[in-house]
XYZ file of C-alpha atoms in Angstrom:
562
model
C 0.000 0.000 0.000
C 2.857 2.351 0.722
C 4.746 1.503 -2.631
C 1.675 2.726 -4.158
C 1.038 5.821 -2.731
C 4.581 6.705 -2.957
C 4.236 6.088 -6.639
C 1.242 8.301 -7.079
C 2.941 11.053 -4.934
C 6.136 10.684 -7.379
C 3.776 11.520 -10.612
C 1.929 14.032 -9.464
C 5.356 15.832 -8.511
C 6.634 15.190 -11.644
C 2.422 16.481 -13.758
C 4.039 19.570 -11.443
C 7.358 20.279 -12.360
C 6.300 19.855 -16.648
C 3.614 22.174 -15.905
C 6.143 24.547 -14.366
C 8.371 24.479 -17.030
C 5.776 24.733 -19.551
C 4.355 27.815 -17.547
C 8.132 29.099 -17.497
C 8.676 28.820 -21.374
C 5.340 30.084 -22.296
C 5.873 33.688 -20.471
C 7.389 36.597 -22.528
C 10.941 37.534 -21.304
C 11.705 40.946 -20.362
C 14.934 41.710 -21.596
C 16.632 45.315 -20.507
C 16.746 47.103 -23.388
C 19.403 49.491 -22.345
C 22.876 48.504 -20.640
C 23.497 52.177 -19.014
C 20.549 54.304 -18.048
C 22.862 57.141 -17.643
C 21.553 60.485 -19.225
C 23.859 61.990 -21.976
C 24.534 65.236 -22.565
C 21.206 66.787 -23.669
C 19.413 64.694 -21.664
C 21.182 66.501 -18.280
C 20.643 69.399 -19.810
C 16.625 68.907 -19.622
C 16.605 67.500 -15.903
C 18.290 70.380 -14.869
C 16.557 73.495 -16.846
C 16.526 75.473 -12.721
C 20.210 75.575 -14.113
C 21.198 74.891 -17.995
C 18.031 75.731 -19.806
C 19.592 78.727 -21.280
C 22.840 76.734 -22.920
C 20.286 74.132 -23.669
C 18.500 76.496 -25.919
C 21.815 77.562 -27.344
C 22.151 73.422 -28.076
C 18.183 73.357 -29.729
C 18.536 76.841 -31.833
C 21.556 75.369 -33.768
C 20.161 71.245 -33.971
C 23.473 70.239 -32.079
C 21.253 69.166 -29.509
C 20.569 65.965 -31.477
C 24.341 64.586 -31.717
C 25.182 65.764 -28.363
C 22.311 63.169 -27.094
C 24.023 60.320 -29.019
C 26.616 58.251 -28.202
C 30.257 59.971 -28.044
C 32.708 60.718 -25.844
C 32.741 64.498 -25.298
C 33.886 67.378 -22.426
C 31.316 70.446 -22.225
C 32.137 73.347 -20.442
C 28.711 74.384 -19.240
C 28.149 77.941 -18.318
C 25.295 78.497 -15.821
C 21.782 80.547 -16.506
C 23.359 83.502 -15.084
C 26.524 83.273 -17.206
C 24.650 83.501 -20.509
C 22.156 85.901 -19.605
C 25.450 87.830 -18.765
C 26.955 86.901 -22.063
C 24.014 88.629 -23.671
C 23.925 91.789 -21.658
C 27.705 92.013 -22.196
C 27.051 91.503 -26.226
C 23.833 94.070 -26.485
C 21.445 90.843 -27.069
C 18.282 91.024 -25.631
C 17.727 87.260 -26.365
C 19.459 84.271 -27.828
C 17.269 84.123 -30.736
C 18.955 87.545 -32.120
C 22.612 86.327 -31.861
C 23.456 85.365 -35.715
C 23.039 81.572 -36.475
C 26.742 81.493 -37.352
C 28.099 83.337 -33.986
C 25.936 81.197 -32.100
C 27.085 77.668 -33.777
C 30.466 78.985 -33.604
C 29.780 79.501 -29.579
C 28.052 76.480 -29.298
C 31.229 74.363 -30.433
C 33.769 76.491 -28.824
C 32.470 74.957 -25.021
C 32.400 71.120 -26.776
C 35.462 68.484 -26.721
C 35.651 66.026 -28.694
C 37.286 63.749 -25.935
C 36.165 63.273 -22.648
C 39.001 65.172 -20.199
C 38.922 65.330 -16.638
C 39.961 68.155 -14.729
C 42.847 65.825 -13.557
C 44.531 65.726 -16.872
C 44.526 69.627 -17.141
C 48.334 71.856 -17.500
C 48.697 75.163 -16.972
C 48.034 75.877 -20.404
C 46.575 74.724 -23.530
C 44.014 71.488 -23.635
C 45.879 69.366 -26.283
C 42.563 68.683 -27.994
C 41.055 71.940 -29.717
C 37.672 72.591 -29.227
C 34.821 71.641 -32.436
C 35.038 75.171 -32.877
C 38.853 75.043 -33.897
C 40.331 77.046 -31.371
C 41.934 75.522 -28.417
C 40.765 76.159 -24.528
C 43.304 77.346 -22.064
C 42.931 75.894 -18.185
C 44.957 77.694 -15.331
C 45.103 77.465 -11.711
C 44.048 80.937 -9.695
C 43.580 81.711 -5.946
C 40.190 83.396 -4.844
C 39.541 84.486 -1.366
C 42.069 81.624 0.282
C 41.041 78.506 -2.160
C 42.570 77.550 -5.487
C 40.341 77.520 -8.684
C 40.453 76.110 -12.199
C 40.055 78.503 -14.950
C 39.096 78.735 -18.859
C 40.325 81.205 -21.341
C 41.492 83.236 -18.139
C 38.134 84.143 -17.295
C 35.767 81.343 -16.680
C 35.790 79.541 -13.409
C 35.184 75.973 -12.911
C 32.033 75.949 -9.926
C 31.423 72.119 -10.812
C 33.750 69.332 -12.356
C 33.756 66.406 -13.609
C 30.064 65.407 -14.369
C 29.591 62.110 -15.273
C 27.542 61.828 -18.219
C 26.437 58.763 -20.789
C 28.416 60.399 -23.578
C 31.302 62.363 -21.733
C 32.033 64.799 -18.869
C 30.880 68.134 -17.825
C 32.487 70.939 -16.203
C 30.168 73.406 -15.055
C 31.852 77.025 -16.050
C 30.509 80.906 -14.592
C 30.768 82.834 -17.834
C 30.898 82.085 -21.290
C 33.537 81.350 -23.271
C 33.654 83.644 -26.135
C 35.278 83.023 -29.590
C 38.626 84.816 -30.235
C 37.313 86.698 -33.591
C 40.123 89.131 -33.933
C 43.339 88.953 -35.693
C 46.696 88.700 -34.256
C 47.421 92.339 -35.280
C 43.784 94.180 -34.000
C 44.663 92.327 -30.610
C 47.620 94.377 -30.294
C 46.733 97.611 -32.111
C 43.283 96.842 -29.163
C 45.667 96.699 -26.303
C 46.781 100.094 -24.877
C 49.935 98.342 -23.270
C 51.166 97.371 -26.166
C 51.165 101.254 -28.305
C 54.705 101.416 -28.700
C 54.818 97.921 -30.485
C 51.340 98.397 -32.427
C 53.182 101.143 -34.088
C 56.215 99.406 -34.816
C 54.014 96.942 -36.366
C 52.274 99.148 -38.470
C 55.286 101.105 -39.563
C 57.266 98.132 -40.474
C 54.391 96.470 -42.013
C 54.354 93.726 -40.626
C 50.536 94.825 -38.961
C 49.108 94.161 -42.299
C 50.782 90.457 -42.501
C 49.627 89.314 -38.997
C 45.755 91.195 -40.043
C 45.577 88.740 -42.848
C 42.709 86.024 -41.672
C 43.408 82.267 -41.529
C 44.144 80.510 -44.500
C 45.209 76.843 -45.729
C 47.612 75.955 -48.249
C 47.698 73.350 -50.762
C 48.144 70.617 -47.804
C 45.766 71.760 -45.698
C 48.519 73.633 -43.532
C 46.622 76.691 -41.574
C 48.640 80.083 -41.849
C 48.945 80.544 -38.084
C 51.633 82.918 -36.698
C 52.949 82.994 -32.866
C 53.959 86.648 -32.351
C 56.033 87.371 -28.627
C 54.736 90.814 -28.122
C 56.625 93.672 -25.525
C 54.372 95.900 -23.542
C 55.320 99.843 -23.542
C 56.564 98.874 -19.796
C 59.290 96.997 -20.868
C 60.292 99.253 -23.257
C 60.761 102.026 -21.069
C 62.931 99.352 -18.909
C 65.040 99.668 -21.272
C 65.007 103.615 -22.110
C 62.873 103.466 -24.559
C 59.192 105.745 -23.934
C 57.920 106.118 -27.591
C 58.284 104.777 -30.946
C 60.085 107.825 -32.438
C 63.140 106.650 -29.955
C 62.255 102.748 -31.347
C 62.592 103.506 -34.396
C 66.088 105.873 -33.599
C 67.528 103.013 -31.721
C 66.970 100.012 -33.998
C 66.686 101.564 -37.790
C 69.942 102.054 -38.664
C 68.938 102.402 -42.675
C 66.177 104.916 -41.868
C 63.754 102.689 -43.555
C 61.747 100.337 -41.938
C 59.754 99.067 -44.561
C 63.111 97.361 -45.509
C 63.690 93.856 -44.634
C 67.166 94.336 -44.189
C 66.653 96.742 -42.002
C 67.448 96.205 -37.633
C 63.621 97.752 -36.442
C 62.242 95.418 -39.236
C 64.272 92.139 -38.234
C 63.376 93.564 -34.735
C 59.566 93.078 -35.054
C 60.377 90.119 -37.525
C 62.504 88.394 -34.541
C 59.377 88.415 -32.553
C 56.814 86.563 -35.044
C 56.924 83.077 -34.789
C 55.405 80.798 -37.852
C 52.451 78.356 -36.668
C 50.376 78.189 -34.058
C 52.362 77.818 -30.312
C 51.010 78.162 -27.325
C 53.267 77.717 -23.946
C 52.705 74.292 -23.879
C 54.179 73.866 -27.649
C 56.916 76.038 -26.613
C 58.627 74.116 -24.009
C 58.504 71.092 -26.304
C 61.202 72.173 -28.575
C 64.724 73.530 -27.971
C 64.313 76.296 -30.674
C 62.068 78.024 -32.848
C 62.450 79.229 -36.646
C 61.576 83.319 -36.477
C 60.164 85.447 -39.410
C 63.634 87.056 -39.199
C 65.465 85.292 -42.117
C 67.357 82.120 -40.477
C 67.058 83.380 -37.519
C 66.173 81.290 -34.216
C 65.387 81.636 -30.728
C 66.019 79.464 -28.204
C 63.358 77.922 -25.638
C 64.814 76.767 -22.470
C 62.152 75.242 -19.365
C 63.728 76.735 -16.278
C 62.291 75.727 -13.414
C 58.411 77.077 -13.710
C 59.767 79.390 -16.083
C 60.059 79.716 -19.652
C 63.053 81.580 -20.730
C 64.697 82.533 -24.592
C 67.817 82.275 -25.198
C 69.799 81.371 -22.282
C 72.839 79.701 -23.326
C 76.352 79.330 -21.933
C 78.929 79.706 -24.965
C 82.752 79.663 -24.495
C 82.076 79.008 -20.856
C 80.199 82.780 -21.020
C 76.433 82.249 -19.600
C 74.027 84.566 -21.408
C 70.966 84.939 -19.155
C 67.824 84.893 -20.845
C 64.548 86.632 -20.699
C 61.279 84.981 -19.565
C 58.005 84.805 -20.694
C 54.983 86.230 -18.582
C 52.945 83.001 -18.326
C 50.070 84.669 -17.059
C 49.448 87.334 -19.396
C 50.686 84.621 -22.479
C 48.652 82.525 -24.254
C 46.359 84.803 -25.528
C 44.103 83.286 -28.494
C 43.783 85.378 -31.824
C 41.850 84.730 -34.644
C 44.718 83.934 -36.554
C 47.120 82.190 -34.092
C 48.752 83.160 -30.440
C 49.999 85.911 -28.649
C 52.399 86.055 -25.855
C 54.296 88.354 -23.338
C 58.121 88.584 -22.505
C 59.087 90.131 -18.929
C 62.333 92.072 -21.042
C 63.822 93.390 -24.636
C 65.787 90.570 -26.002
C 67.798 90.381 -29.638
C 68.623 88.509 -32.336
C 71.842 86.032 -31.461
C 74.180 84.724 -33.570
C 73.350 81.086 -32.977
C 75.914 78.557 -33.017
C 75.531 74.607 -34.165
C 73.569 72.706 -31.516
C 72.088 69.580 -30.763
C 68.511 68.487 -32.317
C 67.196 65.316 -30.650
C 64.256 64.410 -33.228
C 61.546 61.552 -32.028
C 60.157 60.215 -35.283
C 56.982 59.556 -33.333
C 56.265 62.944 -32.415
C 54.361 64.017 -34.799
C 51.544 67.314 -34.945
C 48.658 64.789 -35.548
C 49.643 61.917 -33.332
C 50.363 64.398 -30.370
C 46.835 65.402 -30.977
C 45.375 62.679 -29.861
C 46.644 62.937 -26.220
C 44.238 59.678 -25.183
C 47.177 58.121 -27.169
C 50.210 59.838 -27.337
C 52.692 58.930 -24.591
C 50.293 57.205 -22.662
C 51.675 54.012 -21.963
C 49.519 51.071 -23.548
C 47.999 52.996 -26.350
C 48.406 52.757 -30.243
C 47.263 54.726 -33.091
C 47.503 54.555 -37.417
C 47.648 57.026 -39.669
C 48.406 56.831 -43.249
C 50.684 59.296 -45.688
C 47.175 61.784 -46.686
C 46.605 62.486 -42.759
C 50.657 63.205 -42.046
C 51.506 66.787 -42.821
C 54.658 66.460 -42.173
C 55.530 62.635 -43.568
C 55.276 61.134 -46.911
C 56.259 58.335 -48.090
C 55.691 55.491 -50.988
C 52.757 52.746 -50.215
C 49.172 52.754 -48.763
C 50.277 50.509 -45.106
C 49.608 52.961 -42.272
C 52.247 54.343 -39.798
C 51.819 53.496 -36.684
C 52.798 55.392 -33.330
C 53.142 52.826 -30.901
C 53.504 53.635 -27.204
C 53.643 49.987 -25.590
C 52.928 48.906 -22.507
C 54.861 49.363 -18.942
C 57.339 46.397 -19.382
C 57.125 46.144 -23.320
C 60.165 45.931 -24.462
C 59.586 47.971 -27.482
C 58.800 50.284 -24.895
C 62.544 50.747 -23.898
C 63.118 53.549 -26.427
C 63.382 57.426 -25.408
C 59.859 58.144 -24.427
C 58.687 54.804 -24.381
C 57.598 55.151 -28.010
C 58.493 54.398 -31.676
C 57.424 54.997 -34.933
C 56.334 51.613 -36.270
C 56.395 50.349 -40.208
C 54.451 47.230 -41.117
C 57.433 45.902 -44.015
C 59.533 48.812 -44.050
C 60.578 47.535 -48.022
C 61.274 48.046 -51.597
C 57.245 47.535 -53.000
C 55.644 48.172 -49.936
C 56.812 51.295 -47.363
C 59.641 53.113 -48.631
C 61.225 56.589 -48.861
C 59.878 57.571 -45.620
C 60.607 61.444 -45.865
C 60.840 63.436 -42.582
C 60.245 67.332 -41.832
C 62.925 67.653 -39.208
C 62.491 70.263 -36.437
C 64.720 73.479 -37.002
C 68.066 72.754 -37.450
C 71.232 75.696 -36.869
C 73.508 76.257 -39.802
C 77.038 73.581 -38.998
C 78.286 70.777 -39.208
C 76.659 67.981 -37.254
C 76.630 63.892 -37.377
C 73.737 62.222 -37.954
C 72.598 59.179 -35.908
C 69.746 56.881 -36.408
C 68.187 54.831 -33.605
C 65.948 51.972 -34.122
C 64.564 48.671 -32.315
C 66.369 45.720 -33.696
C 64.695 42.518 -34.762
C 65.104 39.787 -37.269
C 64.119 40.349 -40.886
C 64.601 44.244 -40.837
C 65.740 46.178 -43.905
C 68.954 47.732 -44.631
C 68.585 51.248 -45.093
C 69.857 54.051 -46.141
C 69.671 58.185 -45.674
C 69.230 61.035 -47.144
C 69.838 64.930 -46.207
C 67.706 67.445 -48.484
C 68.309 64.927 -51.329
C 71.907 64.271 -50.640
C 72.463 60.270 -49.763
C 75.170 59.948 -46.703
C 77.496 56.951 -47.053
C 76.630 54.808 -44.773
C 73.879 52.328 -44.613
C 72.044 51.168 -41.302
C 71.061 47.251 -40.400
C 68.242 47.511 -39.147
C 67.820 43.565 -37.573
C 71.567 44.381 -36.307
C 71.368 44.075 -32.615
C 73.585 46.253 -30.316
C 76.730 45.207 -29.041
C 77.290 44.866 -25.026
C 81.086 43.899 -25.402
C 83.144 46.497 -26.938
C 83.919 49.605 -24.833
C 81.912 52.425 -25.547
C 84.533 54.627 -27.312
C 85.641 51.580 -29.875
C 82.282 51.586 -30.639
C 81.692 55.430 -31.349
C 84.945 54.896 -33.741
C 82.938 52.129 -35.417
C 80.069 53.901 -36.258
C 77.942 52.962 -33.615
C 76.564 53.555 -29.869
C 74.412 52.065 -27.125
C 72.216 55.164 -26.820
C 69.946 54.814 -24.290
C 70.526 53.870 -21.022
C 69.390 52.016 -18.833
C 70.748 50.200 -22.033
C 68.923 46.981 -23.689
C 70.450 45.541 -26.628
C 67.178 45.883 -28.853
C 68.074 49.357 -29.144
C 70.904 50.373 -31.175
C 72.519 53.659 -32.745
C 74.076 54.037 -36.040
C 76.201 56.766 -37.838
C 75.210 57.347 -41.523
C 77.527 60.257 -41.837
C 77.928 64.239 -41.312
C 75.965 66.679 -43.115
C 76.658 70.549 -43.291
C 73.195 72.352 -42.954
C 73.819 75.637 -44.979
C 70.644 77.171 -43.230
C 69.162 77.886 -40.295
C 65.233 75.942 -40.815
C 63.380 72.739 -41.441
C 64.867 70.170 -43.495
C 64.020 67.176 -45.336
C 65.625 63.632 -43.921
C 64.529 60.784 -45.885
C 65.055 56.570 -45.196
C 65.086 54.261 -48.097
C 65.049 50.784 -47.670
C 67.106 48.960 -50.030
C 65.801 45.027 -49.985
C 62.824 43.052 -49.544
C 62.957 42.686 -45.742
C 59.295 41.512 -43.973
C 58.990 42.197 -40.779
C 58.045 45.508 -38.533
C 60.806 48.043 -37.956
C 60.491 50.583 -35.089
C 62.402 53.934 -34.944
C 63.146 55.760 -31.887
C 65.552 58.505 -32.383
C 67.212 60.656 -35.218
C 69.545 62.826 -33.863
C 71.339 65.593 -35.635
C 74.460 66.216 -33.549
C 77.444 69.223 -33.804
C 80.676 67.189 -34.766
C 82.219 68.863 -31.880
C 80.238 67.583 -29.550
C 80.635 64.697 -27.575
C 78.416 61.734 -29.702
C 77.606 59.332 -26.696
C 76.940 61.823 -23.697
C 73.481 62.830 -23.029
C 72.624 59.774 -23.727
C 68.227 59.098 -23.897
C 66.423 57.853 -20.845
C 65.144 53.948 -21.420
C 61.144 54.501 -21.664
C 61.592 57.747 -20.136
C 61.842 61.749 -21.133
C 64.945 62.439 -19.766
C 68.859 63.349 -21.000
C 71.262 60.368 -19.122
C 75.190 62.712 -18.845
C 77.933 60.958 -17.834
C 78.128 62.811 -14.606
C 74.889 61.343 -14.109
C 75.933 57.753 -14.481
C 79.425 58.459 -13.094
């Protein structure tokens, strides 16, 4: 009797557990639809209209309300209600409806970033990554009433940072940013510090080159100029209170309208091509000047950023520094800045240029990538201003990983070729930075592996007589001097034998500028080659001290290692 109600009991249990399943796999799933509820951009914008609703119709009136609701990764600087009803009173606009459609898209973009950047990655200085608008934000730190603050352009003030959004970050700002819309030269002719050197300008004319509006050349190149401006104050420093004793001190033809003459290499000394703000500055040693091969020198000095300090013959020549808070000032047209003193042309003598293949104007852009350890990115010949080469393979700027050994090179970063060969990637042609008029030796550094070309190099269309091996691996035996006599030199340090040096010869570099350095592979080699370092070095110089700091920025002396 038991064994047959324990039977019964077992298939009802199991009717039970059928029905459940059927039940189970007859009911309509409910699947979430979205993986992150978080709002984007726009949508913040419409929870919090108490606030925004003003920069939100900014975002409507111009449709760029639509994208910036879509997925992206952006940074908005957000001014407040209050800071765009204070735009508008500032501007004579009694609503945002009568701002022109083209100021106000113009606006718009100027507070949007097309990378998400935290208030942690800011510098005293410019955002790498320009704003949609074009022109690039500048972030600084300021002290108000006992507690630090982040600024904008100068002027803004960070209330709120660091929003998280679906699409980005937001950094809530308390006055608008406003779009630099004046040239270079009504800047200065604008500012009543600067009379003494507006005039100069003007009578030079130079004034009607830096009025000229922004242009692009044949390869896309923008016609940006840097100009280093003196105030009226520093002038008088120096004895000088008006332009009539300017132009008596520096014109010595009595003409300057000439461009041989000293007031018009004077003004001409202090326009830099391009567009540099600080932060471009103290990334290069010198800079070419409108003053025909004429340089000056950039030297990071502490928190300062001084011009031509040098030490020649054993003779120090102190320098004069740069006002970094009244500098980066954004023109229409490029960048001003502010020097604390007068300063001259130099006769510049032969020195050092330490060129990183890798460091390039459009893969520095993209400061997600560029020395950030980990990251890669490929770009081909067309997007390169300053490379071309044969073949349609992408170069590659490749910052490896922490412990990569690729990574080893000066900066932790190379310039990578996928088959660096005859047919597929050759006559990679360099811009080189600005280069002094001498004599120098010039060294090319590379990552050695198997199957690498042989290569060889070119100055401005001259080939030097030596070839490079690029699979040839360094040698750890021979002292370091036996080597130099060889051709060749361990030149990074801590050293690893991945990374070796090699002389192709010495060049003479009849003037002062940007030159063209070119690598030709001469066989059918197939695997990747990875350059580190071309350096361009005064044959009187010592050719193994500095030496380049293994995955790191630094210069390694001897007196360092000793």
């Amino acid at each position: 009797m038991n064994k047959v109600l324990n039977t019964a009991f077992f298939w009802r249990l199991s009717l039970l557990a059928v029905l459940a399943i059927v039940i189970i796999n007859c009911t309509s799933e409910k699947y979430k639809e979205s993986t992150d509820e978080t709002l984007n951009i726009t949508g913040y914008l419409e929870n919090n209209t108490e606030q925004y609703s003003m920069f939100l119709e900014i975002l409507e009136t111009t449709n760029y309300s639509t994208f910036m609701n879509t997925y992206g990764t952006y940074t908005l600087f957000l001014p407040t209600n209050q800071a765009v009803q204070n735009y508008l009173n500032e501007e004579g606009f009694s609503s945002i409806s009568d701002i022109p459609i083209e100021d106000l898209e113009d606006l718009a973009k100027l507070h949007v970033l097309e990378e998400r950047i935290e208030t942690t990655s800011f510098n005293d200085g410019k955002i790498s990554t320009p704003s949609m608008q074009g022109q690039y934000l500048i972030t600084g730190a300021v002290n108000i009433d006992g507690s630090s603050n982040i600024t904008v352009n100068k002027d803004a003030r960070i209330t709120t940072s660091n929003i998280e959004v679906g699409n980005g970050i937001i950094h809530v700002i308390d006055k608008v940013l406003k779009v630099a819309n004046k040239t270079l030269a009504k800047m200065i002719d604008n500012n009543e510090s600067l009379s003494i050197f507006a005039t100069a300008l003007k009578e030079t004319g130079w004034y009607e080159v830096l009025d000229k509006p922004l242009t692009y050349d044949n390869d896309s190149i923008p016609s940006y100029l840097t100009v280093i401006a003196q105030s009226d104050e520093v002038f008088s420093q120096n004895g000088i209170n008006s332009y009539t004793e300017l132009e008596d001190t520096y014109s010595h033809l009595n003409n300057p309208t000439n461009p041989k003459d000293s007031l018009n290499l004077f003004v001409a000394y202090r326009i830099i091509p391009g567009l540099n703000y600080l932060a471009d500055l103290v990334g290069t040693s010198t800079v070419l000047t409108k003053a025909p091969l004429e340089v000056i020198g950039i030297k990071l000095k502490r928190d300062s950023i001084v011009l031509n300090e040098e030490t020649f013959n054993g003779v120090f020549e102190e320098g004069v520094a740069i006002k970094r808070d009244a500098s980066d000032i954004t023109a229409s047209n490029g960048a001003i800045h502010f020097v604390d003193d007068n300063f001259f042309i130099k006769k510049r003598f032969p020195s050092p240029v330490y060129f990183d293949p890798a460091d390039q104007p459009e893969f520095r852009q993209l400061s997600a990538v560029f020395r950030k350890p980990g990251n890669y990115a490929s770009l081909n010949s067309s997007e390169l201003s300053e490379i071309n080469y044969e073949g349609s393979y992408d170069l590659t700027y490749a910052s490896p990983p922490i412990g990569d050994r690729t990574g080893r090179g000066w900066h932790g970063d190379v310039l990578e070729l996928v088959r660096f060969r005859t047919g597929v990637t050759n006559n990679l042609e360099f811009t080189t930075p600005v280069i002094i008029k001498g004599q120098y030796k010039v060294w090319v550094s590379y990552r050695a592996s198997d199957r690498q070309p042989r290569v060889k190099a070119f100055f401005n269309g001259q080939e030097l007589p030596r070839i490079a091996n690029f699979s040839e691996y360094g040698n750890t035996e021979l002292p370091e001097r036996v080597l130099e006599s060889q051709g060749y030199k361990r030149h990074i340090y801590p050293y690893d034998n991945a990374f070796y040096s090699r002389l192709m010869g010495i060049i003479n570099v009849e003037t002062t500028g940007r030159h063209k350095f070119m690598l030709q592979s001469t066989e059918y080699a197939g695997y990747n080659t990875w350059l580190d370092v071309i350096e361009f070095r005064p044959v009187d110089m010592d050719q193994l001290y500095p030496k380049f700091e293994s995955g790191g920025d630094g210069l390694i002396y001897e007196s360092d290692i000793n």
